[in-house]
mmCIF file of C-alpha atoms in Angstrom:
data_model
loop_
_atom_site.group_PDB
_atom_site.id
_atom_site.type_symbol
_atom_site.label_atom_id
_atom_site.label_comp_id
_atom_site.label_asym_id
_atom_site.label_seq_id
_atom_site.Cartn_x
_atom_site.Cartn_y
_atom_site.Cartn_z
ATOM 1 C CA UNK B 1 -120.169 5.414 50.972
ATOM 2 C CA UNK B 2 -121.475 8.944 51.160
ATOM 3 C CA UNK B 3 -124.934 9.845 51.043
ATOM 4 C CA UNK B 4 -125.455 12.700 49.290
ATOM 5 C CA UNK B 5 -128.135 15.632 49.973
ATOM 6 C CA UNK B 6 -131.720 15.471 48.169
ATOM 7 C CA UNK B 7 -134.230 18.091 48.391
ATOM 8 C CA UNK B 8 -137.964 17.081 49.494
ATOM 9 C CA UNK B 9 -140.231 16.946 46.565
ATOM 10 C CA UNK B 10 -142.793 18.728 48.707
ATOM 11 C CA UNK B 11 -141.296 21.602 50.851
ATOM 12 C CA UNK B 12 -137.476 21.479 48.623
ATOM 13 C CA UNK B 13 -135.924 21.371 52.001
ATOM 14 C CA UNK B 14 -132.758 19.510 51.469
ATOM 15 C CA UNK B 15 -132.058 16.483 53.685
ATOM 16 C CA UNK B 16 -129.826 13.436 53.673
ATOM 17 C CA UNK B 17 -131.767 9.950 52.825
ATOM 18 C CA UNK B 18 -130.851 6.819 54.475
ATOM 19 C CA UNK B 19 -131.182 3.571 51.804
ATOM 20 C CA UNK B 20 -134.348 4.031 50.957
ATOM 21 C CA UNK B 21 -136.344 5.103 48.044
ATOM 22 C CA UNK B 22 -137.887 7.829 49.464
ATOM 23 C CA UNK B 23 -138.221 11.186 48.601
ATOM 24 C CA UNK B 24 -139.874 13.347 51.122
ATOM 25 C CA UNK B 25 -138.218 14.415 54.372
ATOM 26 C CA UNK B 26 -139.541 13.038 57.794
ATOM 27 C CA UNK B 27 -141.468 16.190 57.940
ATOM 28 C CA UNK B 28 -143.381 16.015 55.362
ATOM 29 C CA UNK B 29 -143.924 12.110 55.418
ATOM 30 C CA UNK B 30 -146.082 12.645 58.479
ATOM 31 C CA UNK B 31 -148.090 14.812 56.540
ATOM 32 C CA UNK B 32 -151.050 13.459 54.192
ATOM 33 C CA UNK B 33 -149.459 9.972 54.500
ATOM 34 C CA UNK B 34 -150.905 7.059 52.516
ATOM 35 C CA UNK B 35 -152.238 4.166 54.921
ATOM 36 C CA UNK B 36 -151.114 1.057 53.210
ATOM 37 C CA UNK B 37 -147.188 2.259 52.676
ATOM 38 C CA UNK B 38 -146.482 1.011 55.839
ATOM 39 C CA UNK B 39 -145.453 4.867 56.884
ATOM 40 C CA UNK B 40 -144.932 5.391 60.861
ATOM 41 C CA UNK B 41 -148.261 7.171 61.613
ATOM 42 C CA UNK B 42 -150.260 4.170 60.405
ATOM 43 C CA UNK B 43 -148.479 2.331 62.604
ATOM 44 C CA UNK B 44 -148.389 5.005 65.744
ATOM 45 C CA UNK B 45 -152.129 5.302 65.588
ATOM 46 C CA UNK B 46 -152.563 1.432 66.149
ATOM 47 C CA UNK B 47 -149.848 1.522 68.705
ATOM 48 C CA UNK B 48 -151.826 4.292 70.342
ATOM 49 C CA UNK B 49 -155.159 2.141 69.885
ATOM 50 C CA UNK B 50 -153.673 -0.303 71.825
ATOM 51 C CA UNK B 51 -152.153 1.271 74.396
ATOM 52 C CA UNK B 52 -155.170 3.169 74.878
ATOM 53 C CA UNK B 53 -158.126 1.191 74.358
ATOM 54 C CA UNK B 54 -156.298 -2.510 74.714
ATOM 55 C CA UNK B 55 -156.609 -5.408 71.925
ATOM 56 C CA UNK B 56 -159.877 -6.258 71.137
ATOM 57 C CA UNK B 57 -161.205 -9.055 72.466
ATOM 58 C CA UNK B 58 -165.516 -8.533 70.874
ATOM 59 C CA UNK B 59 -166.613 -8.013 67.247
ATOM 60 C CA UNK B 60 -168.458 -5.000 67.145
ATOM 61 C CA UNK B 61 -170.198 -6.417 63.529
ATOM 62 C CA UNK B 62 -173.803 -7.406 63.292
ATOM 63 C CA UNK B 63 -173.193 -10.140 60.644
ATOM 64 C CA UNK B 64 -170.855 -12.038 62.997
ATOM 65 C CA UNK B 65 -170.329 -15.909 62.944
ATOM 66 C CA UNK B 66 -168.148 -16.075 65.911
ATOM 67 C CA UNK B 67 -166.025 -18.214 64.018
ATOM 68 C CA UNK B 68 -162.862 -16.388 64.411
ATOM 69 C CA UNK B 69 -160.642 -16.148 67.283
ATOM 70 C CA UNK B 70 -158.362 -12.619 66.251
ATOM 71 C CA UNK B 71 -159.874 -9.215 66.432
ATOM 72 C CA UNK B 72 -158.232 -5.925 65.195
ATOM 73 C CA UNK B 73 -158.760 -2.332 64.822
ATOM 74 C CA UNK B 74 -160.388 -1.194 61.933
ATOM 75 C CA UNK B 75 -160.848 1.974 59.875
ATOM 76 C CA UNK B 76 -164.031 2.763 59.553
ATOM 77 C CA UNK B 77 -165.309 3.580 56.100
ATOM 78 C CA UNK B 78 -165.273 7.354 55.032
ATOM 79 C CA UNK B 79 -163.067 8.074 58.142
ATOM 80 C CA UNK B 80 -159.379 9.552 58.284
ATOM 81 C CA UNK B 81 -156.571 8.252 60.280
ATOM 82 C CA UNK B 82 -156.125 9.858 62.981
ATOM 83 C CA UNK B 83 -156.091 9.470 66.900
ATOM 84 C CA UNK B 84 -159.524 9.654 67.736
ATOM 85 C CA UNK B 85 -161.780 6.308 69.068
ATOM 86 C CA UNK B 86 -164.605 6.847 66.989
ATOM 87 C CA UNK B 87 -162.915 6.338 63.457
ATOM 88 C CA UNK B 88 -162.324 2.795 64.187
ATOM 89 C CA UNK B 89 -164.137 0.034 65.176
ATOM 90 C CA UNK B 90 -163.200 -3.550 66.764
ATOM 91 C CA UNK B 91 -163.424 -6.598 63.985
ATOM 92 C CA UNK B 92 -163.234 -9.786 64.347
ATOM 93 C CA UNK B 93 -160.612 -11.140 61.480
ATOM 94 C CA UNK B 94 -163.079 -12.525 59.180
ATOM 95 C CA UNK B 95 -165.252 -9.743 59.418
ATOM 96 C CA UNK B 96 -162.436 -7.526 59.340
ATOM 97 C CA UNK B 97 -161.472 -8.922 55.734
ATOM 98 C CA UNK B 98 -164.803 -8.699 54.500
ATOM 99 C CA UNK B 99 -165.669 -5.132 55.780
ATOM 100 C CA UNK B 100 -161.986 -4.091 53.476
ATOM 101 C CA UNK B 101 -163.440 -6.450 50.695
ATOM 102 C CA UNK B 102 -160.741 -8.765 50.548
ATOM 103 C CA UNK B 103 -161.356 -11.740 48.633
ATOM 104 C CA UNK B 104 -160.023 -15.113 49.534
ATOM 105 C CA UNK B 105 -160.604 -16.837 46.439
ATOM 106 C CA UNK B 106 -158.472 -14.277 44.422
ATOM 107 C CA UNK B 107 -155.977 -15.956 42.074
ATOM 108 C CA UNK B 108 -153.135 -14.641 44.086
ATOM 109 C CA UNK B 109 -154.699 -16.516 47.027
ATOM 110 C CA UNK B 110 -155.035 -19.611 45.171
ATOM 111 C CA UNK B 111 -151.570 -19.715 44.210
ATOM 112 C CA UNK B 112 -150.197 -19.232 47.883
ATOM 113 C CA UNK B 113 -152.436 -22.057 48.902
ATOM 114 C CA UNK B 114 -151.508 -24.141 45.840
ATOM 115 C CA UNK B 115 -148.125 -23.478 46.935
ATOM 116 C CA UNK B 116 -148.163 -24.201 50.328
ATOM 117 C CA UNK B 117 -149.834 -27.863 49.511
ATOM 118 C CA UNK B 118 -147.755 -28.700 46.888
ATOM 119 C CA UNK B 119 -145.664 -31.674 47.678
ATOM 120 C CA UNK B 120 -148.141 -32.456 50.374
ATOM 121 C CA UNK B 121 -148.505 -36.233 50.817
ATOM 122 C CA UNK B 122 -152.137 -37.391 51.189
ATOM 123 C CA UNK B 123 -153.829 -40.498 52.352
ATOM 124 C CA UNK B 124 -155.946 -42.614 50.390
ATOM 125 C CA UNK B 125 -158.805 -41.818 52.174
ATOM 126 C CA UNK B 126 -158.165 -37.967 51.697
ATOM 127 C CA UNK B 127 -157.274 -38.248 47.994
ATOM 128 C CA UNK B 128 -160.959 -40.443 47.547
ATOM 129 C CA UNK B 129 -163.003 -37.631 49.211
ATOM 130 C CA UNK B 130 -161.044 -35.076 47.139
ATOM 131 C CA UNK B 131 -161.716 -36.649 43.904
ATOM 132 C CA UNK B 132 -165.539 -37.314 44.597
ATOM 133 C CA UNK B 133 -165.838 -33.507 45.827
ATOM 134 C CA UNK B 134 -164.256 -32.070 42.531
ATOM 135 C CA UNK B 135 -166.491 -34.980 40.359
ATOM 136 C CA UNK B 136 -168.995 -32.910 38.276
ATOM 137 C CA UNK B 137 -167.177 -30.059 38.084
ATOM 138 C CA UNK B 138 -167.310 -28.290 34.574
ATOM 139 C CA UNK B 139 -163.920 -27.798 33.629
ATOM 140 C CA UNK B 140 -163.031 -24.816 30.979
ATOM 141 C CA UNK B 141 -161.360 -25.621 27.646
ATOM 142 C CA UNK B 142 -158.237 -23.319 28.943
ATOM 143 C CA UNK B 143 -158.269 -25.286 32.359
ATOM 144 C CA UNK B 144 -158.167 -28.726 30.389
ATOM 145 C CA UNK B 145 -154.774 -27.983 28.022
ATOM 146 C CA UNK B 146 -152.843 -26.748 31.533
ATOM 147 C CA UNK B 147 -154.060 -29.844 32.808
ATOM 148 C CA UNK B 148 -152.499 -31.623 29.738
ATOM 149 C CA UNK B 149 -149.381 -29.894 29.925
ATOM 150 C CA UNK B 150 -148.784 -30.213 33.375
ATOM 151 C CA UNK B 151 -149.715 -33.760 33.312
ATOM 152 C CA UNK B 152 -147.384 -34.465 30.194
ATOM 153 C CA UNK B 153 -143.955 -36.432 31.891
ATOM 154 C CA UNK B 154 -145.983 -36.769 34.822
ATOM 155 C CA UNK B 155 -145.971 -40.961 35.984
ATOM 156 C CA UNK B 156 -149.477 -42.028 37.369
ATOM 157 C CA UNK B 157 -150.625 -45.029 39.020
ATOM 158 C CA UNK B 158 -153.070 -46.965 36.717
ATOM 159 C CA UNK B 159 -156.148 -46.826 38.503
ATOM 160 C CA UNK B 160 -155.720 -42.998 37.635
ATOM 161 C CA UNK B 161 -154.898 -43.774 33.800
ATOM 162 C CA UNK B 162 -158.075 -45.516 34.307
ATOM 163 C CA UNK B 163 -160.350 -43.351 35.671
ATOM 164 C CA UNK B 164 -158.506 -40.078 33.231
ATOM 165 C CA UNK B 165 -159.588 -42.504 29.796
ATOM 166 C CA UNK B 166 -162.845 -43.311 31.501
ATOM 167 C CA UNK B 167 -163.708 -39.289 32.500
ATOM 168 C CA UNK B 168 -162.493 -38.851 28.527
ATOM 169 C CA UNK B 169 -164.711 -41.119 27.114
ATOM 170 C CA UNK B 170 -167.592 -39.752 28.761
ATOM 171 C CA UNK B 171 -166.614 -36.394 27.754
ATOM 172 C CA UNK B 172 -166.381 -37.753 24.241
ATOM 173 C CA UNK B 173 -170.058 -39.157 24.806
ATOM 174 C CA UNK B 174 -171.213 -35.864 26.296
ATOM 175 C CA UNK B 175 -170.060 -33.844 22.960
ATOM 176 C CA UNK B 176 -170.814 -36.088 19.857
ATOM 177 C CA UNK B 177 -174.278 -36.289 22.230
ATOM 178 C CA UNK B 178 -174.484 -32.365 22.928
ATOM 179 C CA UNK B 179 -173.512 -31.950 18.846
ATOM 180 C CA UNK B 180 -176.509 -34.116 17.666
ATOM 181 C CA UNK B 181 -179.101 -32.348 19.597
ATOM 182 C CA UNK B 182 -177.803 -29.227 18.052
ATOM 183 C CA UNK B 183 -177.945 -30.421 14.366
ATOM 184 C CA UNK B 184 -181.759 -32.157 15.192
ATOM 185 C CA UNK B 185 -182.548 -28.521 16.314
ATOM 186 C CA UNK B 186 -181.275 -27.503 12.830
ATOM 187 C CA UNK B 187 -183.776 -30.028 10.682
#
C-alpha cells in the first residue's frame, strides 16, 4: 500500500504520514504540543527529569500522609512544559492525583473496580461485614429498579430472600409511616 503525500495543517509543508491520524508534520508537532496526547516532548521532558534529577524518592507536599509508596514528577500549576527543574515538583502518587484533581470515586472508576470484582468469590465472613457496612444506607428510587432488574433471573440462597422481604417490609413500614406524618401535618 502506498502512502500518499498530505500537507501539514499548520506550515502546508507536504509530508508522507505513517498509519496514524495525524495531521501535522514532526516539525510542527514539537511545537505548542498538547500534554495529555501522549506527543514525544511530554514524554522527553520526563525522560530528561529522570535522567537528570533521578526518580523521586520524597513528597515535596505539605498535606502528606506518607501512605503511598510511588512518587512522580509533576507539573506544577500555571507552569509550561518545558526542560527546566523548577516547573515541576516531586509527588507522592496520592498527592500527585489530588494536586491534578482526579477523583477516585468517579463513575468511570467505579465501574473498573466493579469490574475487576465481579465474579470474585467471597467468604462468609467477608460477605457478613459487607452487608452490615452497606446496612443504613439510603438507597435512591433509580438505584432500587437496577437493583430489581439485575436481580430478576438471578437464584439466591434463602437466608437472602429472607433478609430482601424483611429490608422490604421495613421499607414499607418506613413509607405508610413517613406518609402519615405528612397528612397529620396537613390537619
Amino acid at each position: 500500500m502506498k502512502v500518499k503525500p498530505t500537507n501539514c495543517l499548520r506550515c502546508e509543508h507536504e509530508w508522507f504520514p505513517r498509519k496514524s491520524p495525524v495531521k501535522q508534520c514532526p516539525n510542527c508537532k514539537s511545537v505548542n504540543f498538547d500534554m495529555m496526547s501522549g506527543t514525544k516532548p511530554y514524554r522527553d521532558i520526563h525522560q530528561w527529569l529522570k535522567r537528570e534529577y533521578g526518580k523521586p524518592e520524597v513528597c515535596e507536599s505539605e498535606e502528606c500522609e506518607k501512605r503511598s509508596k510511588t512518587y512522580d514528577w509533576s507539573l506544577i500549576d500555571g507552569k509550561r512544559y518545558e526542560k527546566k527543574r523548577v516547573n515541576f515538583q516531586r509527588l507522592c502518587r496520592i498527592c500527585h492525583l489530588k494536586y491534578d484533581r482526579h477523583i477516585s470515586t468517579s463513575v468511570w472508576a467505579s465501574k473498573r473496580k466493579a469490574k475487576a470484582l465481579k465474579g470474585k468469590v467471597r467468604t462468609v465472613e467477608q460477605r457478613e461485614h459487607l452487608r452490615k457496612v452497606s446496612l443504613g444506607k439510603k438507597m435512591s428510587d433509580e438505584m432500587r429498579r437496577k437493583m430489581v432488574i439485575i436481580r430478576t433471573g438471578v437464584k439466591c440462597s434463602e437466608e437472602t430472600k429472607r433478609r430482601m422481604s424483611i429490608s422490604a417490609i421495613k421499607r414499607q413500614d418506613r413509607v405508610r409511616a413517613e406518609k402519615a406524618l405528612e397528612e397529620r401535618k396537613y390537619l
